[in-house]
């Protein structure tokens, strides 16, 4: 099964929210909307309503036949109604009804694709009106349009740009379900190569990268799919190298929460191996150990194993070319610090201590901030330890640390709630006391 054939199915942890969404759909579908009253107000043509009623009251096979009519008349009537209607209940009902049909048979979405050529009844133009409401109907319209776009061979670029703009705005919203729908719709937009360059130039990669910090498996999958689609473009790969994509990609693979998510992000990683910057970042953020652990698992999808082997080979080759300090620096700047061997290596500190002067003691300042912010006990303990090692090994460690506020930050940790933090803080203070200057 290729990635393009894969659709997202919720994990067990997401079943409750999915069940709630399905219940909401059922509630809408049970409240049938009588469109006859819109004929009386001249909003809809009588023939349109008759056509809809035949469609609505038919069994599944008959509805499929109607949607698949040679002249596309059924799809045209539905789009015309959606364009005319301004009542949220009516548009929600029609969109949810259609979503159910195309979810049962994605091939039915193809009947709408012929209408992209129409400037008035294009699915993109008609459904964009509903998207702008940013309501439940908007979420459903986004999922429906995503399926239609993925089935379409050609879509006018101006219509795609309209939808892309909405997607990027929706991805910045706090509404999770709206963001998931927007990311799904963006898959459809980016499936058209003509849109990829403008998306990257418009800052789209940064927006997708920020969404990768979510705990939602559905949002992760759709955003990962979008990034994978973009990764066939060198411009997009170069853009990803300058964002948090490599770091977040390693974190997502480390979690290994769902096979389809591992599949999409391992495939993305393979496509990014052409970038030395991305490979180096993956190594810096512990990608080697993550991939090593993933390779020990049994995957149903053989492509995952093949991807992981390739990633492992490339990272191994690059690891030998990296200096230890570069790896250390990126670990500290990422603020995702663990007790890796480098922190307790006397050779590291003696060999690299002069590099702590770089960028006006940037690393020391970040370590002080980590201690001050006190967000994670392990990170604070490591930071206290490293500050002590800096004071011990740097020829003016006591003087520089005093100017940078090390003492005040570490002294607060002497009464910390965590025993390891208290221990490392005490050792750091002792190194201050014995340092000559």
PDB file of C-alpha atoms in Angstrom, residues 196-432:
ATOM      1  CA  UNK A 196       4.345  23.574  -3.755  1.00  0.00           C
ATOM      2  CA  UNK A 197       6.799  26.371  -4.561  1.00  0.00           C
ATOM      3  CA  UNK A 198       4.394  29.172  -3.640  1.00  0.00           C
ATOM      4  CA  UNK A 199       3.484  27.337  -0.438  1.00  0.00           C
ATOM      5  CA  UNK A 200       7.133  27.179   0.647  1.00  0.00           C
ATOM      6  CA  UNK A 201       7.789  30.794  -0.346  1.00  0.00           C
ATOM      7  CA  UNK A 202       4.714  31.868   1.620  1.00  0.00           C
ATOM      8  CA  UNK A 203       6.069  30.430   4.871  1.00  0.00           C
ATOM      9  CA  UNK A 204       3.877  27.345   4.853  1.00  0.00           C
ATOM     10  CA  UNK A 205       6.645  25.021   6.054  1.00  0.00           C
ATOM     11  CA  UNK A 206       7.056  27.033   9.269  1.00  0.00           C
ATOM     12  CA  UNK A 207       3.342  26.756  10.014  1.00  0.00           C
ATOM     13  CA  UNK A 208       3.327  22.989   9.459  1.00  0.00           C
ATOM     14  CA  UNK A 209       6.464  22.647  11.588  1.00  0.00           C
ATOM     15  CA  UNK A 210       4.776  24.365  14.535  1.00  0.00           C
ATOM     16  CA  UNK A 211       1.829  21.953  14.279  1.00  0.00           C
ATOM     17  CA  UNK A 212       4.159  18.994  14.852  1.00  0.00           C
ATOM     18  CA  UNK A 213       4.209  19.685  18.596  1.00  0.00           C
ATOM     19  CA  UNK A 214       0.595  18.484  18.866  1.00  0.00           C
ATOM     20  CA  UNK A 215      -0.449  15.372  20.772  1.00  0.00           C
ATOM     21  CA  UNK A 216      -3.180  14.677  18.200  1.00  0.00           C
ATOM     22  CA  UNK A 217      -2.309  11.667  16.069  1.00  0.00           C
ATOM     23  CA  UNK A 218      -4.671  12.815  13.323  1.00  0.00           C
ATOM     24  CA  UNK A 219      -3.058  16.258  13.054  1.00  0.00           C
ATOM     25  CA  UNK A 220       0.417  14.707  13.133  1.00  0.00           C
ATOM     26  CA  UNK A 221      -0.476  12.335  10.322  1.00  0.00           C
ATOM     27  CA  UNK A 222      -1.973  14.981   8.029  1.00  0.00           C
ATOM     28  CA  UNK A 223       0.835  17.500   8.655  1.00  0.00           C
ATOM     29  CA  UNK A 224       3.421  14.760   8.143  1.00  0.00           C
ATOM     30  CA  UNK A 225       1.758  13.814   4.881  1.00  0.00           C
ATOM     31  CA  UNK A 226       1.892  17.437   3.708  1.00  0.00           C
ATOM     32  CA  UNK A 227       5.604  17.660   4.557  1.00  0.00           C
ATOM     33  CA  UNK A 228       6.281  14.348   2.809  1.00  0.00           C
ATOM     34  CA  UNK A 229       4.522  15.647  -0.309  1.00  0.00           C
ATOM     35  CA  UNK A 230       6.673  18.785  -0.190  1.00  0.00           C
ATOM     36  CA  UNK A 231       9.895  16.832   0.392  1.00  0.00           C
ATOM     37  CA  UNK A 232      10.129  15.936  -3.294  1.00  0.00           C
ATOM     38  CA  UNK A 233      11.060  19.594  -3.880  1.00  0.00           C
ATOM     39  CA  UNK A 234      14.630  20.730  -3.135  1.00  0.00           C
ATOM     40  CA  UNK A 235      13.373  24.188  -2.212  1.00  0.00           C
ATOM     41  CA  UNK A 236      11.076  22.644   0.391  1.00  0.00           C
ATOM     42  CA  UNK A 237      13.839  20.404   1.756  1.00  0.00           C
ATOM     43  CA  UNK A 238      16.122  23.435   2.170  1.00  0.00           C
ATOM     44  CA  UNK A 239      13.300  25.257   3.952  1.00  0.00           C
ATOM     45  CA  UNK A 240      12.678  22.350   6.338  1.00  0.00           C
ATOM     46  CA  UNK A 241      16.377  22.284   7.237  1.00  0.00           C
ATOM     47  CA  UNK A 242      16.034  25.761   8.786  1.00  0.00           C
ATOM     48  CA  UNK A 243      12.977  24.925  10.918  1.00  0.00           C
ATOM     49  CA  UNK A 244      12.241  22.615  13.846  1.00  0.00           C
ATOM     50  CA  UNK A 245      11.102  19.873  11.431  1.00  0.00           C
ATOM     51  CA  UNK A 246      14.213  17.650  11.954  1.00  0.00           C
ATOM     52  CA  UNK A 247      13.970  17.963  15.738  1.00  0.00           C
ATOM     53  CA  UNK A 248      10.214  17.312  15.859  1.00  0.00           C
ATOM     54  CA  UNK A 249      10.571  14.458  13.369  1.00  0.00           C
ATOM     55  CA  UNK A 250      13.016  12.692  15.692  1.00  0.00           C
ATOM     56  CA  UNK A 251      10.703  13.253  18.680  1.00  0.00           C
ATOM     57  CA  UNK A 252       7.711  11.851  16.789  1.00  0.00           C
ATOM     58  CA  UNK A 253       9.661   8.775  15.683  1.00  0.00           C
ATOM     59  CA  UNK A 254      10.925   8.322  19.230  1.00  0.00           C
ATOM     60  CA  UNK A 255       7.330   8.213  20.503  1.00  0.00           C
ATOM     61  CA  UNK A 256       6.477   5.601  17.840  1.00  0.00           C
ATOM     62  CA  UNK A 257       2.820   5.890  18.779  1.00  0.00           C
ATOM     63  CA  UNK A 258       1.190   4.571  15.617  1.00  0.00           C
ATOM     64  CA  UNK A 259       2.543   2.612  12.682  1.00  0.00           C
ATOM     65  CA  UNK A 260       1.050   4.928  10.053  1.00  0.00           C
ATOM     66  CA  UNK A 261       2.661   7.928  11.722  1.00  0.00           C
ATOM     67  CA  UNK A 262       6.021   6.136  11.871  1.00  0.00           C
ATOM     68  CA  UNK A 263       5.556   5.256   8.199  1.00  0.00           C
ATOM     69  CA  UNK A 264       4.887   8.809   7.071  1.00  0.00           C
ATOM     70  CA  UNK A 265       7.710  10.362   9.128  1.00  0.00           C
ATOM     71  CA  UNK A 266      10.266   7.686   8.247  1.00  0.00           C
ATOM     72  CA  UNK A 267       9.405   8.271   4.577  1.00  0.00           C
ATOM     73  CA  UNK A 268       9.786  12.006   5.139  1.00  0.00           C
ATOM     74  CA  UNK A 269      13.181  11.424   6.795  1.00  0.00           C
ATOM     75  CA  UNK A 270      14.377   9.379   3.809  1.00  0.00           C
ATOM     76  CA  UNK A 271      13.493  12.220   1.459  1.00  0.00           C
ATOM     77  CA  UNK A 272      15.366  14.683   3.675  1.00  0.00           C
ATOM     78  CA  UNK A 273      18.599  12.685   3.722  1.00  0.00           C
ATOM     79  CA  UNK A 274      19.829  14.722   0.748  1.00  0.00           C
ATOM     80  CA  UNK A 275      20.249  17.672   3.127  1.00  0.00           C
ATOM     81  CA  UNK A 276      23.432  17.566   5.218  1.00  0.00           C
ATOM     82  CA  UNK A 277      21.875  20.107   7.577  1.00  0.00           C
ATOM     83  CA  UNK A 278      18.865  17.890   8.239  1.00  0.00           C
ATOM     84  CA  UNK A 279      20.997  14.769   8.749  1.00  0.00           C
ATOM     85  CA  UNK A 280      23.269  16.614  11.151  1.00  0.00           C
ATOM     86  CA  UNK A 281      20.272  17.939  13.073  1.00  0.00           C
ATOM     87  CA  UNK A 282      18.780  14.445  13.280  1.00  0.00           C
ATOM     88  CA  UNK A 283      22.053  13.144  14.702  1.00  0.00           C
ATOM     89  CA  UNK A 284      22.262  16.064  17.137  1.00  0.00           C
ATOM     90  CA  UNK A 285      18.772  15.394  18.474  1.00  0.00           C
ATOM     91  CA  UNK A 286      19.441  11.728  19.137  1.00  0.00           C
ATOM     92  CA  UNK A 287      18.104  10.333  15.892  1.00  0.00           C
ATOM     93  CA  UNK A 288      20.677   7.559  15.834  1.00  0.00           C
ATOM     94  CA  UNK A 289      19.442   5.956  19.051  1.00  0.00           C
ATOM     95  CA  UNK A 290      15.803   6.470  18.056  1.00  0.00           C
ATOM     96  CA  UNK A 291      16.259   4.707  14.712  1.00  0.00           C
ATOM     97  CA  UNK A 292      18.261   1.950  16.361  1.00  0.00           C
ATOM     98  CA  UNK A 293      15.384   1.262  18.764  1.00  0.00           C
ATOM     99  CA  UNK A 294      12.775   1.386  16.004  1.00  0.00           C
ATOM    100  CA  UNK A 295      14.728  -1.131  13.932  1.00  0.00           C
ATOM    101  CA  UNK A 296      14.361  -3.674  16.739  1.00  0.00           C
ATOM    102  CA  UNK A 297      10.579  -3.668  16.355  1.00  0.00           C
ATOM    103  CA  UNK A 298       8.548  -5.853  14.030  1.00  0.00           C
ATOM    104  CA  UNK A 299       6.607  -3.742  11.538  1.00  0.00           C
ATOM    105  CA  UNK A 300       3.708  -5.002   9.449  1.00  0.00           C
ATOM    106  CA  UNK A 301       4.781  -2.601   6.709  1.00  0.00           C
ATOM    107  CA  UNK A 302       8.102  -3.727   5.205  1.00  0.00           C
ATOM    108  CA  UNK A 303       8.701  -0.252   3.795  1.00  0.00           C
ATOM    109  CA  UNK A 304       9.208   1.072   7.340  1.00  0.00           C
ATOM    110  CA  UNK A 305      12.061  -1.370   7.947  1.00  0.00           C
ATOM    111  CA  UNK A 306      13.661  -0.433   4.625  1.00  0.00           C
ATOM    112  CA  UNK A 307      13.362   3.289   5.378  1.00  0.00           C
ATOM    113  CA  UNK A 308      14.821   2.908   8.869  1.00  0.00           C
ATOM    114  CA  UNK A 309      17.789   0.941   7.533  1.00  0.00           C
ATOM    115  CA  UNK A 310      18.539   3.640   4.987  1.00  0.00           C
ATOM    116  CA  UNK A 311      18.243   6.418   7.577  1.00  0.00           C
ATOM    117  CA  UNK A 312      20.515   4.518   9.966  1.00  0.00           C
ATOM    118  CA  UNK A 313      23.183   4.038   7.299  1.00  0.00           C
ATOM    119  CA  UNK A 314      23.276   7.719   6.352  1.00  0.00           C
ATOM    120  CA  UNK A 315      23.318   8.957   9.949  1.00  0.00           C
ATOM    121  CA  UNK A 316      26.134   6.568  10.867  1.00  0.00           C
ATOM    122  CA  UNK A 317      28.216   7.928   8.002  1.00  0.00           C
ATOM    123  CA  UNK A 318      27.590  11.511   9.124  1.00  0.00           C
ATOM    124  CA  UNK A 319      28.139  10.868  12.815  1.00  0.00           C
ATOM    125  CA  UNK A 320      31.831  10.221  12.250  1.00  0.00           C
ATOM    126  CA  UNK A 321      32.149  13.610  10.564  1.00  0.00           C
ATOM    127  CA  UNK A 322      30.549  15.591  13.373  1.00  0.00           C
ATOM    128  CA  UNK A 323      32.482  17.157  16.209  1.00  0.00           C
ATOM    129  CA  UNK A 324      31.281  16.400  19.710  1.00  0.00           C
ATOM    130  CA  UNK A 325      30.856  20.075  20.539  1.00  0.00           C
ATOM    131  CA  UNK A 326      28.478  20.676  17.640  1.00  0.00           C
ATOM    132  CA  UNK A 327      26.262  17.882  18.938  1.00  0.00           C
ATOM    133  CA  UNK A 328      26.456  19.273  22.471  1.00  0.00           C
ATOM    134  CA  UNK A 329      25.687  22.826  21.356  1.00  0.00           C
ATOM    135  CA  UNK A 330      22.571  21.767  19.455  1.00  0.00           C
ATOM    136  CA  UNK A 331      21.375  19.685  22.383  1.00  0.00           C
ATOM    137  CA  UNK A 332      21.629  22.668  24.719  1.00  0.00           C
ATOM    138  CA  UNK A 333      20.013  25.087  22.273  1.00  0.00           C
ATOM    139  CA  UNK A 334      17.147  22.656  21.692  1.00  0.00           C
ATOM    140  CA  UNK A 335      16.526  22.662  25.462  1.00  0.00           C
ATOM    141  CA  UNK A 336      15.823  18.932  25.267  1.00  0.00           C
ATOM    142  CA  UNK A 337      18.682  17.861  27.531  1.00  0.00           C
ATOM    143  CA  UNK A 338      19.383  14.381  28.859  1.00  0.00           C
ATOM    144  CA  UNK A 339      22.277  12.703  30.678  1.00  0.00           C
ATOM    145  CA  UNK A 340      24.146  11.809  27.512  1.00  0.00           C
ATOM    146  CA  UNK A 341      27.781  10.671  28.007  1.00  0.00           C
ATOM    147  CA  UNK A 342      29.243  13.966  26.812  1.00  0.00           C
ATOM    148  CA  UNK A 343      28.142  15.820  29.975  1.00  0.00           C
ATOM    149  CA  UNK A 344      30.294  13.628  32.233  1.00  0.00           C
ATOM    150  CA  UNK A 345      33.267  13.351  29.880  1.00  0.00           C
ATOM    151  CA  UNK A 346      36.418  15.071  31.190  1.00  0.00           C
ATOM    152  CA  UNK A 347      37.894  14.834  27.704  1.00  0.00           C
ATOM    153  CA  UNK A 348      34.958  16.797  26.290  1.00  0.00           C
ATOM    154  CA  UNK A 349      35.336  19.643  28.772  1.00  0.00           C
ATOM    155  CA  UNK A 350      39.106  19.893  28.505  1.00  0.00           C
ATOM    156  CA  UNK A 351      39.099  19.682  24.703  1.00  0.00           C
ATOM    157  CA  UNK A 352      36.203  22.093  24.046  1.00  0.00           C
ATOM    158  CA  UNK A 353      36.150  24.573  26.916  1.00  0.00           C
ATOM    159  CA  UNK A 354      37.387  27.502  24.791  1.00  0.00           C
ATOM    160  CA  UNK A 355      34.412  27.074  22.450  1.00  0.00           C
ATOM    161  CA  UNK A 356      32.098  28.157  25.265  1.00  0.00           C
ATOM    162  CA  UNK A 357      33.302  31.709  24.516  1.00  0.00           C
ATOM    163  CA  UNK A 358      31.492  31.607  21.140  1.00  0.00           C
ATOM    164  CA  UNK A 359      28.692  34.123  20.561  1.00  0.00           C
ATOM    165  CA  UNK A 360      29.423  35.910  23.832  1.00  0.00           C
ATOM    166  CA  UNK A 361      29.091  32.758  25.985  1.00  0.00           C
ATOM    167  CA  UNK A 362      25.764  31.823  24.410  1.00  0.00           C
ATOM    168  CA  UNK A 363      25.779  28.272  25.776  1.00  0.00           C
ATOM    169  CA  UNK A 364      26.430  29.427  29.350  1.00  0.00           C
ATOM    170  CA  UNK A 365      23.564  31.934  29.104  1.00  0.00           C
ATOM    171  CA  UNK A 366      21.164  29.270  27.849  1.00  0.00           C
ATOM    172  CA  UNK A 367      22.172  26.958  30.707  1.00  0.00           C
ATOM    173  CA  UNK A 368      21.427  29.744  33.201  1.00  0.00           C
ATOM    174  CA  UNK A 369      18.010  30.279  31.579  1.00  0.00           C
ATOM    175  CA  UNK A 370      17.220  26.574  31.842  1.00  0.00           C
ATOM    176  CA  UNK A 371      17.991  26.665  35.552  1.00  0.00           C
ATOM    177  CA  UNK A 372      15.948  29.859  36.057  1.00  0.00           C
ATOM    178  CA  UNK A 373      12.904  28.571  34.140  1.00  0.00           C
ATOM    179  CA  UNK A 374      12.918  25.238  36.047  1.00  0.00           C
ATOM    180  CA  UNK A 375      10.600  23.410  33.627  1.00  0.00           C
ATOM    181  CA  UNK A 376      12.083  19.916  33.884  1.00  0.00           C
ATOM    182  CA  UNK A 377      14.047  18.363  36.745  1.00  0.00           C
ATOM    183  CA  UNK A 378      16.443  16.403  34.522  1.00  0.00           C
ATOM    184  CA  UNK A 379      17.235  19.432  32.371  1.00  0.00           C
ATOM    185  CA  UNK A 380      17.837  21.619  35.434  1.00  0.00           C
ATOM    186  CA  UNK A 381      20.101  18.980  37.013  1.00  0.00           C
ATOM    187  CA  UNK A 382      22.172  18.639  33.832  1.00  0.00           C
ATOM    188  CA  UNK A 383      22.365  22.426  33.447  1.00  0.00           C
ATOM    189  CA  UNK A 384      23.640  22.829  37.024  1.00  0.00           C
ATOM    190  CA  UNK A 385      26.218  20.101  36.373  1.00  0.00           C
ATOM    191  CA  UNK A 386      27.421  21.709  33.136  1.00  0.00           C
ATOM    192  CA  UNK A 387      27.682  25.152  34.711  1.00  0.00           C
ATOM    193  CA  UNK A 388      29.877  23.617  37.401  1.00  0.00           C
ATOM    194  CA  UNK A 389      32.076  21.972  34.760  1.00  0.00           C
ATOM    195  CA  UNK A 390      32.383  25.293  32.917  1.00  0.00           C
ATOM    196  CA  UNK A 391      33.511  27.033  36.116  1.00  0.00           C
ATOM    197  CA  UNK A 392      35.985  24.226  36.833  1.00  0.00           C
ATOM    198  CA  UNK A 393      37.608  24.069  33.386  1.00  0.00           C
ATOM    199  CA  UNK A 394      37.433  27.648  32.032  1.00  0.00           C
ATOM    200  CA  UNK A 395      40.399  29.778  33.061  1.00  0.00           C
ATOM    201  CA  UNK A 396      38.125  32.636  34.182  1.00  0.00           C
ATOM    202  CA  UNK A 397      35.135  30.462  35.029  1.00  0.00           C
ATOM    203  CA  UNK A 398      34.378  32.073  38.399  1.00  0.00           C
ATOM    204  CA  UNK A 399      34.590  35.614  37.018  1.00  0.00           C
ATOM    205  CA  UNK A 400      32.499  34.963  33.889  1.00  0.00           C
ATOM    206  CA  UNK A 401      29.874  32.970  35.784  1.00  0.00           C
ATOM    207  CA  UNK A 402      29.459  35.819  38.266  1.00  0.00           C
ATOM    208  CA  UNK A 403      28.779  38.270  35.440  1.00  0.00           C
ATOM    209  CA  UNK A 404      26.237  35.914  33.851  1.00  0.00           C
ATOM    210  CA  UNK A 405      24.221  35.285  37.018  1.00  0.00           C
ATOM    211  CA  UNK A 406      25.192  31.654  37.499  1.00  0.00           C
ATOM    212  CA  UNK A 407      25.480  31.857  41.297  1.00  0.00           C
ATOM    213  CA  UNK A 408      22.013  33.355  41.857  1.00  0.00           C
ATOM    214  CA  UNK A 409      20.365  30.825  39.542  1.00  0.00           C
ATOM    215  CA  UNK A 410      22.084  27.797  41.053  1.00  0.00           C
ATOM    216  CA  UNK A 411      21.665  28.904  44.687  1.00  0.00           C
ATOM    217  CA  UNK A 412      17.863  28.778  44.236  1.00  0.00           C
ATOM    218  CA  UNK A 413      18.212  25.098  43.360  1.00  0.00           C
ATOM    219  CA  UNK A 414      19.849  24.257  46.683  1.00  0.00           C
ATOM    220  CA  UNK A 415      16.335  23.784  48.130  1.00  0.00           C
ATOM    221  CA  UNK A 416      14.811  22.302  44.995  1.00  0.00           C
ATOM    222  CA  UNK A 417      12.048  19.671  45.301  1.00  0.00           C
ATOM    223  CA  UNK A 418      14.143  17.174  43.305  1.00  0.00           C
ATOM    224  CA  UNK A 419      17.034  15.403  45.031  1.00  0.00           C
ATOM    225  CA  UNK A 420      19.232  15.181  41.902  1.00  0.00           C
ATOM    226  CA  UNK A 421      18.824  18.907  41.232  1.00  0.00           C
ATOM    227  CA  UNK A 422      19.848  19.711  44.829  1.00  0.00           C
ATOM    228  CA  UNK A 423      22.882  17.420  44.478  1.00  0.00           C
ATOM    229  CA  UNK A 424      24.072  18.995  41.193  1.00  0.00           C
ATOM    230  CA  UNK A 425      23.434  22.515  42.516  1.00  0.00           C
ATOM    231  CA  UNK A 426      25.537  21.791  45.615  1.00  0.00           C
ATOM    232  CA  UNK A 427      28.396  20.428  43.511  1.00  0.00           C
ATOM    233  CA  UNK A 428      28.245  23.493  41.253  1.00  0.00           C
ATOM    234  CA  UNK A 429      28.442  25.850  44.248  1.00  0.00           C
ATOM    235  CA  UNK A 430      31.420  23.894  45.598  1.00  0.00           C
ATOM    236  CA  UNK A 431      33.234  24.339  42.281  1.00  0.00           C
ATOM    237  CA  UNK A 432      32.569  28.088  42.500  1.00  0.00           C
TER     238      UNK A 432
END
